């Protein structure tokens, strides 16, 4: 049987009931975990842009949702016109939201693609990129797929580039292991939120040499937090 498709981002093995468009409403609730996570990610994107080398920059966002992290961060940054970005999102409603936000901000070099974000082919012409966003993924896929995605980040990310990722810090807390996996692939930590922060945001900079991006590969399968914790 063909796998069902998750509403945001990638292949899903079973039917999906969550409305991933409505899920974004929590971003608008002051003090909510998603709102606090979003603020942190935007801050870190701005810092990475501040430290990026002069000249053209490339950015990719996997399971980009409505683009609420990257698009506003770019819109107000002095390097905004240096960045060519691709956001990949399966839910066409979320993709249209992101597309409209980019147009309203005048970010003509931001492309929003409706498609399966787990497929490496979507990023072939922009990899290695200076900014790689894998936010909202690591809390919803199996541990082995997290490890595989970190490995692919060493092909997606340029030397000196930055990966941004998120993961809840509830038990079992996998964040220390994820940091170790990034280290094994040539990344060094820039910022990793503590368990006391209540939200998990990780930022790692790539110090190695990018390996060739494997074309035709599927980096992960989205399972969903509820299903993962149930099993």
PDB file of C-alpha atoms in Angstrom:
ATOM      1  CA  UNK A   1       0.000   0.000   0.000  1.00  0.00           C
ATOM      2  CA  UNK A   2       1.327   3.441  -0.838  1.00  0.00           C
ATOM      3  CA  UNK A   3       2.231   5.488   2.249  1.00  0.00           C
ATOM      4  CA  UNK A   4      -0.165   8.209   3.231  1.00  0.00           C
ATOM      5  CA  UNK A   5       1.148  11.728   3.170  1.00  0.00           C
ATOM      6  CA  UNK A   6       1.581  13.831   6.235  1.00  0.00           C
ATOM      7  CA  UNK A   7      -0.073  17.248   6.028  1.00  0.00           C
ATOM      8  CA  UNK A   8       3.207  19.050   6.670  1.00  0.00           C
ATOM      9  CA  UNK A   9       6.366  17.885   5.073  1.00  0.00           C
ATOM     10  CA  UNK A  10       6.893  14.218   4.230  1.00  0.00           C
ATOM     11  CA  UNK A  11       5.734  10.620   3.838  1.00  0.00           C
ATOM     12  CA  UNK A  12       3.468   9.363   6.590  1.00  0.00           C
ATOM     13  CA  UNK A  13       2.893   5.654   7.069  1.00  0.00           C
ATOM     14  CA  UNK A  14      -0.684   5.894   8.385  1.00  0.00           C
ATOM     15  CA  UNK A  15      -3.683   8.246   8.089  1.00  0.00           C
ATOM     16  CA  UNK A  16      -3.198  11.708   9.561  1.00  0.00           C
ATOM     17  CA  UNK A  17      -5.921  13.486  11.504  1.00  0.00           C
ATOM     18  CA  UNK A  18      -4.079  16.570  12.763  1.00  0.00           C
ATOM     19  CA  UNK A  19      -4.748  19.807  10.918  1.00  0.00           C
ATOM     20  CA  UNK A  20      -1.245  21.152  10.340  1.00  0.00           C
ATOM     21  CA  UNK A  21      -2.578  24.509   9.184  1.00  0.00           C
ATOM     22  CA  UNK A  22      -4.482  25.091  12.446  1.00  0.00           C
ATOM     23  CA  UNK A  23      -1.454  23.782  14.374  1.00  0.00           C
ATOM     24  CA  UNK A  24       0.308  27.069  13.567  1.00  0.00           C
ATOM     25  CA  UNK A  25      -2.254  29.026  15.618  1.00  0.00           C
ATOM     26  CA  UNK A  26      -0.208  28.409  18.767  1.00  0.00           C
ATOM     27  CA  UNK A  27       2.506  30.642  17.332  1.00  0.00           C
ATOM     28  CA  UNK A  28       0.118  33.552  17.884  1.00  0.00           C
ATOM     29  CA  UNK A  29      -0.397  32.774  21.568  1.00  0.00           C
ATOM     30  CA  UNK A  30       2.023  34.900  23.660  1.00  0.00           C
ATOM     31  CA  UNK A  31       4.041  32.750  26.026  1.00  0.00           C
ATOM     32  CA  UNK A  32       3.133  29.450  24.377  1.00  0.00           C
ATOM     33  CA  UNK A  33       5.991  26.971  23.844  1.00  0.00           C
ATOM     34  CA  UNK A  34       5.731  27.399  20.075  1.00  0.00           C
ATOM     35  CA  UNK A  35       5.777  31.192  20.389  1.00  0.00           C
ATOM     36  CA  UNK A  36       8.869  31.103  22.599  1.00  0.00           C
ATOM     37  CA  UNK A  37      10.558  28.599  20.301  1.00  0.00           C
ATOM     38  CA  UNK A  38       9.817  30.782  17.287  1.00  0.00           C
ATOM     39  CA  UNK A  39      11.334  33.844  18.958  1.00  0.00           C
ATOM     40  CA  UNK A  40      14.505  31.907  19.732  1.00  0.00           C
ATOM     41  CA  UNK A  41      14.861  30.507  16.213  1.00  0.00           C
ATOM     42  CA  UNK A  42      14.387  33.928  14.605  1.00  0.00           C
ATOM     43  CA  UNK A  43      16.995  35.416  16.928  1.00  0.00           C
ATOM     44  CA  UNK A  44      19.501  32.715  16.016  1.00  0.00           C
ATOM     45  CA  UNK A  45      18.839  33.137  12.281  1.00  0.00           C
ATOM     46  CA  UNK A  46      19.583  36.846  12.610  1.00  0.00           C
ATOM     47  CA  UNK A  47      22.839  36.095  14.429  1.00  0.00           C
ATOM     48  CA  UNK A  48      23.898  33.629  11.752  1.00  0.00           C
ATOM     49  CA  UNK A  49      23.188  36.187   9.027  1.00  0.00           C
ATOM     50  CA  UNK A  50      25.251  38.751  10.939  1.00  0.00           C
ATOM     51  CA  UNK A  51      28.213  36.371  10.877  1.00  0.00           C
ATOM     52  CA  UNK A  52      27.763  35.038   7.339  1.00  0.00           C
ATOM     53  CA  UNK A  53      30.446  35.792   4.740  1.00  0.00           C
ATOM     54  CA  UNK A  54      29.869  38.642   2.283  1.00  0.00           C
ATOM     55  CA  UNK A  55      28.228  37.865  -1.032  1.00  0.00           C
ATOM     56  CA  UNK A  56      25.309  35.660  -2.061  1.00  0.00           C
ATOM     57  CA  UNK A  57      23.866  33.278   0.541  1.00  0.00           C
ATOM     58  CA  UNK A  58      21.683  30.193   0.195  1.00  0.00           C
ATOM     59  CA  UNK A  59      19.065  28.892   2.629  1.00  0.00           C
ATOM     60  CA  UNK A  60      16.855  25.795   2.717  1.00  0.00           C
ATOM     61  CA  UNK A  61      14.013  24.992   5.101  1.00  0.00           C
ATOM     62  CA  UNK A  62      12.654  21.446   5.483  1.00  0.00           C
ATOM     63  CA  UNK A  63       9.027  20.971   6.551  1.00  0.00           C
ATOM     64  CA  UNK A  64       8.834  24.750   6.404  1.00  0.00           C
ATOM     65  CA  UNK A  65       5.189  25.074   7.400  1.00  0.00           C
ATOM     66  CA  UNK A  66       4.113  28.684   6.989  1.00  0.00           C
ATOM     67  CA  UNK A  67       7.680  29.961   6.947  1.00  0.00           C
ATOM     68  CA  UNK A  68       7.183  31.859  10.180  1.00  0.00           C
ATOM     69  CA  UNK A  69      10.787  31.423  11.264  1.00  0.00           C
ATOM     70  CA  UNK A  70      12.852  32.242   8.177  1.00  0.00           C
ATOM     71  CA  UNK A  71      10.679  34.757   6.307  1.00  0.00           C
ATOM     72  CA  UNK A  72      10.259  37.355   9.110  1.00  0.00           C
ATOM     73  CA  UNK A  73      13.924  36.961  10.081  1.00  0.00           C
ATOM     74  CA  UNK A  74      14.998  37.708   6.514  1.00  0.00           C
ATOM     75  CA  UNK A  75      12.484  40.510   6.019  1.00  0.00           C
ATOM     76  CA  UNK A  76      14.060  42.749   8.654  1.00  0.00           C
ATOM     77  CA  UNK A  77      17.712  41.846   8.164  1.00  0.00           C
ATOM     78  CA  UNK A  78      20.262  43.929   6.264  1.00  0.00           C
ATOM     79  CA  UNK A  79      21.395  40.804   4.341  1.00  0.00           C
ATOM     80  CA  UNK A  80      17.889  40.050   3.101  1.00  0.00           C
ATOM     81  CA  UNK A  81      18.669  40.699  -0.549  1.00  0.00           C
ATOM     82  CA  UNK A  82      21.749  38.442  -0.436  1.00  0.00           C
ATOM     83  CA  UNK A  83      19.714  35.338   0.373  1.00  0.00           C
ATOM     84  CA  UNK A  84      18.232  32.872  -2.089  1.00  0.00           C
ATOM     85  CA  UNK A  85      15.981  30.497  -0.162  1.00  0.00           C
ATOM     86  CA  UNK A  86      13.811  27.463  -0.783  1.00  0.00           C
ATOM     87  CA  UNK A  87      11.098  26.384   1.639  1.00  0.00           C
ATOM     88  CA  UNK A  88       9.655  22.892   1.104  1.00  0.00           C
ATOM     89  CA  UNK A  89       6.216  22.158   2.563  1.00  0.00           C
ATOM     90  CA  UNK A  90       3.648  19.501   1.653  1.00  0.00           C
ATOM     91  CA  UNK A  91       0.455  21.212   2.868  1.00  0.00           C
ATOM     92  CA  UNK A  92      -0.568  23.618   0.064  1.00  0.00           C
ATOM     93  CA  UNK A  93      -2.401  25.891   2.543  1.00  0.00           C
ATOM     94  CA  UNK A  94       0.737  26.392   4.591  1.00  0.00           C
ATOM     95  CA  UNK A  95       2.807  26.818   1.458  1.00  0.00           C
ATOM     96  CA  UNK A  96       0.452  29.514   0.167  1.00  0.00           C
ATOM     97  CA  UNK A  97       0.659  31.305   3.514  1.00  0.00           C
ATOM     98  CA  UNK A  98       4.459  31.283   3.277  1.00  0.00           C
ATOM     99  CA  UNK A  99       4.407  32.374  -0.352  1.00  0.00           C
ATOM    100  CA  UNK A 100       2.146  35.316   0.459  1.00  0.00           C
ATOM    101  CA  UNK A 101       4.333  36.322   3.425  1.00  0.00           C
ATOM    102  CA  UNK A 102       7.453  36.309   1.255  1.00  0.00           C
ATOM    103  CA  UNK A 103       5.716  38.378  -1.423  1.00  0.00           C
ATOM    104  CA  UNK A 104       4.434  40.892   1.116  1.00  0.00           C
ATOM    105  CA  UNK A 105       7.965  41.262   2.508  1.00  0.00           C
ATOM    106  CA  UNK A 106       9.367  41.787  -0.979  1.00  0.00           C
ATOM    107  CA  UNK A 107      11.556  38.685  -0.764  1.00  0.00           C
ATOM    108  CA  UNK A 108      11.551  37.770  -4.435  1.00  0.00           C
ATOM    109  CA  UNK A 109      14.376  35.249  -4.012  1.00  0.00           C
ATOM    110  CA  UNK A 110      12.396  33.137  -1.530  1.00  0.00           C
ATOM    111  CA  UNK A 111      10.795  30.157  -3.283  1.00  0.00           C
ATOM    112  CA  UNK A 112       8.119  27.993  -1.663  1.00  0.00           C
ATOM    113  CA  UNK A 113       7.804  24.469  -3.049  1.00  0.00           C
ATOM    114  CA  UNK A 114       4.881  22.161  -2.354  1.00  0.00           C
ATOM    115  CA  UNK A 115       6.422  18.737  -1.943  1.00  0.00           C
ATOM    116  CA  UNK A 116       7.829  16.031   0.299  1.00  0.00           C
ATOM    117  CA  UNK A 117      10.494  17.756   2.392  1.00  0.00           C
ATOM    118  CA  UNK A 118      12.300  14.514   3.171  1.00  0.00           C
ATOM    119  CA  UNK A 119      13.476  14.081  -0.440  1.00  0.00           C
ATOM    120  CA  UNK A 120      17.015  15.288  -1.070  1.00  0.00           C
ATOM    121  CA  UNK A 121      16.304  16.200  -4.697  1.00  0.00           C
ATOM    122  CA  UNK A 122      14.458  19.354  -3.585  1.00  0.00           C
ATOM    123  CA  UNK A 123      17.729  20.861  -2.344  1.00  0.00           C
ATOM    124  CA  UNK A 124      20.204  19.704  -4.977  1.00  0.00           C
ATOM    125  CA  UNK A 125      20.721  23.081  -6.667  1.00  0.00           C
ATOM    126  CA  UNK A 126      21.039  25.038  -3.388  1.00  0.00           C
ATOM    127  CA  UNK A 127      23.221  22.638  -1.418  1.00  0.00           C
ATOM    128  CA  UNK A 128      25.520  23.220   0.271  1.00  0.00           C
ATOM    129  CA  UNK A 129      23.578  26.094   1.848  1.00  0.00           C
ATOM    130  CA  UNK A 130      24.621  28.682   4.420  1.00  0.00           C
ATOM    131  CA  UNK A 131      21.399  28.289   6.447  1.00  0.00           C
ATOM    132  CA  UNK A 132      19.690  24.906   6.893  1.00  0.00           C
ATOM    133  CA  UNK A 133      16.440  24.775   8.901  1.00  0.00           C
ATOM    134  CA  UNK A 134      15.178  21.411  10.172  1.00  0.00           C
ATOM    135  CA  UNK A 135      12.777  22.852  12.740  1.00  0.00           C
ATOM    136  CA  UNK A 136       9.746  20.871  13.887  1.00  0.00           C
ATOM    137  CA  UNK A 137      11.121  17.568  12.607  1.00  0.00           C
ATOM    138  CA  UNK A 138      13.261  15.870  15.269  1.00  0.00           C
ATOM    139  CA  UNK A 139      10.382  15.566  17.733  1.00  0.00           C
ATOM    140  CA  UNK A 140       8.280  13.732  15.164  1.00  0.00           C
ATOM    141  CA  UNK A 141      10.571  11.121  13.646  1.00  0.00           C
ATOM    142  CA  UNK A 142      12.258   7.985  14.960  1.00  0.00           C
ATOM    143  CA  UNK A 143      15.707   8.220  16.549  1.00  0.00           C
ATOM    144  CA  UNK A 144      17.350   6.403  13.633  1.00  0.00           C
ATOM    145  CA  UNK A 145      15.852   8.914  11.202  1.00  0.00           C
ATOM    146  CA  UNK A 146      17.137  11.806  13.317  1.00  0.00           C
ATOM    147  CA  UNK A 147      20.624  10.324  13.069  1.00  0.00           C
ATOM    148  CA  UNK A 148      20.232   9.883   9.305  1.00  0.00           C
ATOM    149  CA  UNK A 149      18.994  13.462   8.875  1.00  0.00           C
ATOM    150  CA  UNK A 150      21.968  14.818  10.829  1.00  0.00           C
ATOM    151  CA  UNK A 151      24.212  12.873   8.465  1.00  0.00           C
ATOM    152  CA  UNK A 152      22.477  14.447   5.472  1.00  0.00           C
ATOM    153  CA  UNK A 153      22.974  17.886   7.050  1.00  0.00           C
ATOM    154  CA  UNK A 154      26.696  17.440   6.385  1.00  0.00           C
ATOM    155  CA  UNK A 155      25.802  17.502   2.689  1.00  0.00           C
ATOM    156  CA  UNK A 156      23.096  20.165   2.891  1.00  0.00           C
ATOM    157  CA  UNK A 157      25.265  22.639   4.834  1.00  0.00           C
ATOM    158  CA  UNK A 158      28.212  24.657   3.524  1.00  0.00           C
ATOM    159  CA  UNK A 159      31.456  24.921   5.461  1.00  0.00           C
ATOM    160  CA  UNK A 160      30.865  27.656   8.025  1.00  0.00           C
ATOM    161  CA  UNK A 161      27.115  27.370   7.490  1.00  0.00           C
ATOM    162  CA  UNK A 162      24.548  26.925  10.242  1.00  0.00           C
ATOM    163  CA  UNK A 163      21.913  24.291  10.958  1.00  0.00           C
ATOM    164  CA  UNK A 164      18.893  25.197  13.104  1.00  0.00           C
ATOM    165  CA  UNK A 165      16.846  22.401  14.672  1.00  0.00           C
ATOM    166  CA  UNK A 166      14.256  21.908  17.375  1.00  0.00           C
ATOM    167  CA  UNK A 167      13.375  19.071  19.696  1.00  0.00           C
ATOM    168  CA  UNK A 168      11.340  18.923  22.902  1.00  0.00           C
ATOM    169  CA  UNK A 169      13.325  18.402  26.119  1.00  0.00           C
ATOM    170  CA  UNK A 170      10.859  16.085  27.832  1.00  0.00           C
ATOM    171  CA  UNK A 171      12.039  12.655  28.945  1.00  0.00           C
ATOM    172  CA  UNK A 172      13.570  10.768  27.358  1.00  0.00           C
ATOM    173  CA  UNK A 173      15.712  13.798  26.465  1.00  0.00           C
ATOM    174  CA  UNK A 174      17.477  13.002  23.196  1.00  0.00           C
ATOM    175  CA  UNK A 175      19.088  16.440  22.808  1.00  0.00           C
ATOM    176  CA  UNK A 176      22.504  15.408  24.233  1.00  0.00           C
ATOM    177  CA  UNK A 177      22.653  12.496  21.783  1.00  0.00           C
ATOM    178  CA  UNK A 178      21.648  14.753  18.883  1.00  0.00           C
ATOM    179  CA  UNK A 179      24.470  17.129  19.805  1.00  0.00           C
ATOM    180  CA  UNK A 180      26.883  14.184  19.784  1.00  0.00           C
ATOM    181  CA  UNK A 181      25.644  13.135  16.343  1.00  0.00           C
ATOM    182  CA  UNK A 182      26.210  16.630  14.981  1.00  0.00           C
ATOM    183  CA  UNK A 183      29.726  16.615  16.451  1.00  0.00           C
ATOM    184  CA  UNK A 184      30.459  13.308  14.722  1.00  0.00           C
ATOM    185  CA  UNK A 185      29.517  14.922  11.401  1.00  0.00           C
ATOM    186  CA  UNK A 186      31.813  17.924  11.846  1.00  0.00           C
ATOM    187  CA  UNK A 187      29.463  20.425  13.483  1.00  0.00           C
ATOM    188  CA  UNK A 188      30.208  22.485  16.578  1.00  0.00           C
ATOM    189  CA  UNK A 189      27.473  23.806  18.886  1.00  0.00           C
ATOM    190  CA  UNK A 190      26.637  27.499  18.769  1.00  0.00           C
ATOM    191  CA  UNK A 191      23.630  27.420  21.095  1.00  0.00           C
ATOM    192  CA  UNK A 192      21.527  24.652  22.639  1.00  0.00           C
ATOM    193  CA  UNK A 193      18.675  25.528  24.974  1.00  0.00           C
ATOM    194  CA  UNK A 194      18.630  23.908  28.409  1.00  0.00           C
ATOM    195  CA  UNK A 195      15.843  21.676  29.765  1.00  0.00           C
ATOM    196  CA  UNK A 196      14.822  24.548  32.055  1.00  0.00           C
ATOM    197  CA  UNK A 197      13.943  26.655  29.012  1.00  0.00           C
ATOM    198  CA  UNK A 198      11.013  24.377  28.266  1.00  0.00           C
ATOM    199  CA  UNK A 199      11.663  24.464  24.518  1.00  0.00           C
ATOM    200  CA  UNK A 200      14.505  22.824  22.636  1.00  0.00           C
ATOM    201  CA  UNK A 201      16.355  24.896  20.039  1.00  0.00           C
ATOM    202  CA  UNK A 202      19.720  23.808  18.695  1.00  0.00           C
ATOM    203  CA  UNK A 203      22.130  25.747  16.497  1.00  0.00           C
ATOM    204  CA  UNK A 204      25.228  24.080  15.055  1.00  0.00           C
ATOM    205  CA  UNK A 205      27.894  25.402  12.695  1.00  0.00           C
ATOM    206  CA  UNK A 206      29.522  23.128  10.145  1.00  0.00           C
ATOM    207  CA  UNK A 207      33.309  23.065  10.286  1.00  0.00           C
ATOM    208  CA  UNK A 208      33.876  20.163   7.898  1.00  0.00           C
ATOM    209  CA  UNK A 209      33.876  19.763   4.144  1.00  0.00           C
ATOM    210  CA  UNK A 210      30.420  19.074   2.684  1.00  0.00           C
ATOM    211  CA  UNK A 211      30.001  15.596   1.275  1.00  0.00           C
ATOM    212  CA  UNK A 212      28.119  15.253  -2.040  1.00  0.00           C
ATOM    213  CA  UNK A 213      24.361  15.312  -1.568  1.00  0.00           C
ATOM    214  CA  UNK A 214      22.886  11.887  -2.203  1.00  0.00           C
ATOM    215  CA  UNK A 215      20.216  12.326  -4.857  1.00  0.00           C
ATOM    216  CA  UNK A 216      17.032  10.282  -4.797  1.00  0.00           C
ATOM    217  CA  UNK A 217      17.312   9.713  -1.048  1.00  0.00           C
ATOM    218  CA  UNK A 218      14.602   9.961   1.603  1.00  0.00           C
ATOM    219  CA  UNK A 219      16.086  11.457   4.772  1.00  0.00           C
ATOM    220  CA  UNK A 220      13.290  10.568   7.184  1.00  0.00           C
ATOM    221  CA  UNK A 221       9.704   9.437   7.568  1.00  0.00           C
ATOM    222  CA  UNK A 222       7.427  11.645   9.630  1.00  0.00           C
ATOM    223  CA  UNK A 223       5.697   9.623  12.358  1.00  0.00           C
ATOM    224  CA  UNK A 224       4.257  12.306  14.631  1.00  0.00           C
ATOM    225  CA  UNK A 225       4.962  13.015  18.301  1.00  0.00           C
ATOM    226  CA  UNK A 226       1.717  11.483  19.564  1.00  0.00           C
ATOM    227  CA  UNK A 227       2.294   8.222  17.736  1.00  0.00           C
ATOM    228  CA  UNK A 228       5.942   8.051  18.780  1.00  0.00           C
ATOM    229  CA  UNK A 229       5.111   8.520  22.454  1.00  0.00           C
ATOM    230  CA  UNK A 230       2.220   6.051  22.212  1.00  0.00           C
ATOM    231  CA  UNK A 231       4.553   3.336  20.978  1.00  0.00           C
TER     232      UNK A 231
END
